Amino acid sequence: MDFHMKEHSFTTDLEFGQLEVSGNEEYGFRPYQLLVSAAAVCSGGVLKRILRKQRITFEDIRIHADVKKSEHGANEITDIHLHFTIAGTDASEEKVKKALEITRKNCTIVQSIKDSINITESFELQ
């Protein structure tokens, strides 16, 4: 990936389109938003594949991410909690719990940042 400086941001051209990243959300996505989004969506995508592979039906998966940052130093992200709401499913809580354990082990982003950021998950079935 190549990034090019603009007055208030950096941009890169990707297959889907141009990504604009800035420390100021008036000019682009903030880096921490992209990091949290990557962890949430990677986990969600892996969970979706696992549920389908296990022939567990569902209508929707929603992910809420709670983020905690350090009050000291660089204001770095210390914790990300991902809460999954799985709607229209025939799965038991035990099956979803096991699927989330597999998800955690197979999400590239979570595995990349787990030693630096405390990542936790919870879920509810609707």
Protein backbone atom coordinates (compact mmCIF):
# COMPACT_ATOMS: atom_id res chain seq x y z
CA MET A 1 0.00 0.00 0.00
CA ASP A 2 1.25 3.45 -0.88
CA PHE A 3 0.07 6.53 1.02
CA HIS A 4 0.23 10.05 -0.34
CA MET A 5 0.27 13.17 1.80
CA LYS A 6 -2.45 15.79 1.42
CA GLU A 7 -2.80 18.97 3.45
CA HIS A 8 -4.80 17.35 6.28
CA SER A 9 -4.58 13.63 5.59
CA PHE A 10 -2.96 10.74 3.79
CA THR A 11 -4.69 8.82 1.00
CA THR A 12 -4.24 5.49 -0.66
CA ASP A 13 -5.97 3.98 -3.66
CA LEU A 14 -7.35 0.51 -3.07
CA GLU A 15 -9.37 -1.86 -5.25
CA PHE A 16 -12.64 -0.66 -3.69
CA GLY A 17 -11.72 3.03 -3.87
CA GLN A 18 -9.73 5.74 -2.21
CA LEU A 19 -9.12 5.63 1.55
CA GLU A 20 -8.48 8.89 3.31
CA VAL A 21 -6.93 8.75 6.80
CA SER A 22 -6.45 11.71 9.12
CA GLY A 23 -5.98 12.43 12.79
CA ASN A 24 -8.90 14.87 12.34
CA GLU A 25 -12.21 13.18 11.49
CA GLU A 26 -13.25 16.22 9.44
CA TYR A 27 -10.74 15.10 6.79
CA GLY A 28 -10.85 11.31 6.87
CA PHE A 29 -11.12 8.18 8.93
CA ARG A 30 -9.11 8.33 12.12
CA PRO A 31 -6.47 5.60 12.52
CA TYR A 32 -8.03 4.22 15.72
CA GLN A 33 -11.40 3.92 13.94
CA LEU A 34 -9.78 1.81 11.25
CA LEU A 35 -8.02 -0.40 13.80
CA VAL A 36 -11.22 -1.05 15.78
CA SER A 37 -13.20 -1.57 12.56
CA ALA A 38 -10.62 -4.07 11.33
CA ALA A 39 -10.87 -6.11 14.55
CA ALA A 40 -14.68 -6.02 14.59
CA VAL A 41 -15.25 -6.80 10.92
CA CYS A 42 -12.54 -9.46 10.76
CA SER A 43 -14.15 -11.18 13.76
CA GLY A 44 -17.62 -10.80 12.29
CA GLY A 45 -16.57 -12.24 8.94
CA VAL A 46 -14.84 -15.22 10.52
CA LEU A 47 -17.83 -15.84 12.81
CA LYS A 48 -20.20 -15.73 9.83
CA ARG A 49 -18.11 -18.31 7.96
CA ILE A 50 -17.90 -20.59 11.00
CA LEU A 51 -21.66 -20.47 11.63
CA ARG A 52 -22.36 -21.23 7.98
CA LYS A 53 -19.82 -24.04 7.93
CA GLN A 54 -21.53 -25.54 10.99
CA ARG A 55 -24.89 -25.15 9.19
CA ILE A 56 -26.19 -22.82 11.88
CA THR A 57 -28.80 -20.50 10.43
CA PHE A 58 -28.98 -16.79 11.25
CA GLU A 59 -30.46 -13.68 9.68
CA ASP A 60 -28.09 -10.98 10.87
CA ILE A 61 -24.97 -10.30 12.89
CA ARG A 62 -24.43 -6.89 14.46
CA ILE A 63 -21.25 -5.91 16.25
CA HIS A 64 -20.91 -3.18 18.86
CA ALA A 65 -17.35 -2.21 19.78
CA ASP A 66 -16.52 -0.52 23.08
CA VAL A 67 -13.08 1.05 23.11
CA LYS A 68 -11.00 2.13 26.09
CA LYS A 69 -7.95 4.33 25.72
CA SER A 70 -5.13 5.03 28.12
CA GLU A 71 -5.32 8.35 29.90
CA HIS A 72 -1.53 8.46 29.95
CA GLY A 73 1.11 8.62 27.27
CA ALA A 74 -0.02 8.42 23.68
CA ASN A 75 -3.73 7.82 24.50
CA GLU A 76 -3.32 4.35 23.03
CA ILE A 77 -6.13 1.82 22.80
CA THR A 78 -5.92 -0.54 25.78
CA ASP A 79 -9.15 -2.52 25.44
CA ILE A 80 -11.65 -3.45 22.75
CA HIS A 81 -14.83 -5.26 23.71
CA LEU A 82 -16.82 -6.73 20.83
CA HIS A 83 -20.47 -7.53 21.51
CA PHE A 84 -22.14 -9.67 18.84
CA THR A 85 -25.91 -9.70 18.43
CA ILE A 86 -26.95 -12.68 16.34
CA ALA A 87 -30.53 -12.48 15.11
CA GLY A 88 -32.79 -15.16 13.74
CA THR A 89 -30.61 -18.07 14.72
CA ASP A 90 -31.35 -21.64 15.72
CA ALA A 91 -28.02 -21.92 17.56
CA SER A 92 -27.69 -22.67 21.24
CA GLU A 93 -25.61 -20.37 23.42
CA GLU A 94 -23.04 -23.15 23.82
CA LYS A 95 -22.59 -23.49 20.04
CA VAL A 96 -22.16 -19.74 19.62
CA LYS A 97 -19.68 -19.62 22.51
CA LYS A 98 -17.58 -22.32 20.84
CA ALA A 99 -17.87 -20.57 17.47
CA LEU A 100 -16.57 -17.35 19.04
CA GLU A 101 -13.60 -19.21 20.54
CA ILE A 102 -12.75 -20.50 17.06
CA THR A 103 -13.33 -17.01 15.65
CA ARG A 104 -10.81 -15.48 18.05
CA LYS A 105 -8.15 -18.01 17.03
CA ASN A 106 -8.75 -17.45 13.30
CA CYS A 107 -9.20 -13.68 13.02
CA THR A 108 -5.98 -12.32 11.59
CA ILE A 109 -6.42 -8.86 13.09
CA VAL A 110 -7.27 -10.08 16.61
CA GLN A 111 -4.29 -12.41 16.53
CA SER A 112 -2.08 -9.53 15.37
CA ILE A 113 -3.03 -7.15 18.18
CA LYS A 114 -4.02 -9.43 21.08
CA ASP A 115 -0.67 -9.04 22.87
CA SER A 116 -0.95 -5.23 22.81
CA ILE A 117 -4.69 -4.67 23.26
CA ASN A 118 -7.00 -6.58 25.59
CA ILE A 119 -9.77 -7.94 23.36
CA THR A 120 -12.91 -9.46 24.85
CA GLU A 121 -16.13 -10.73 23.30
CA SER A 122 -19.71 -11.25 24.38
CA PHE A 123 -22.87 -12.14 22.52
CA GLU A 124 -26.62 -12.29 22.66
CA LEU A 125 -29.09 -14.26 20.59
CA GLN A 126 -32.27 -12.66 19.29
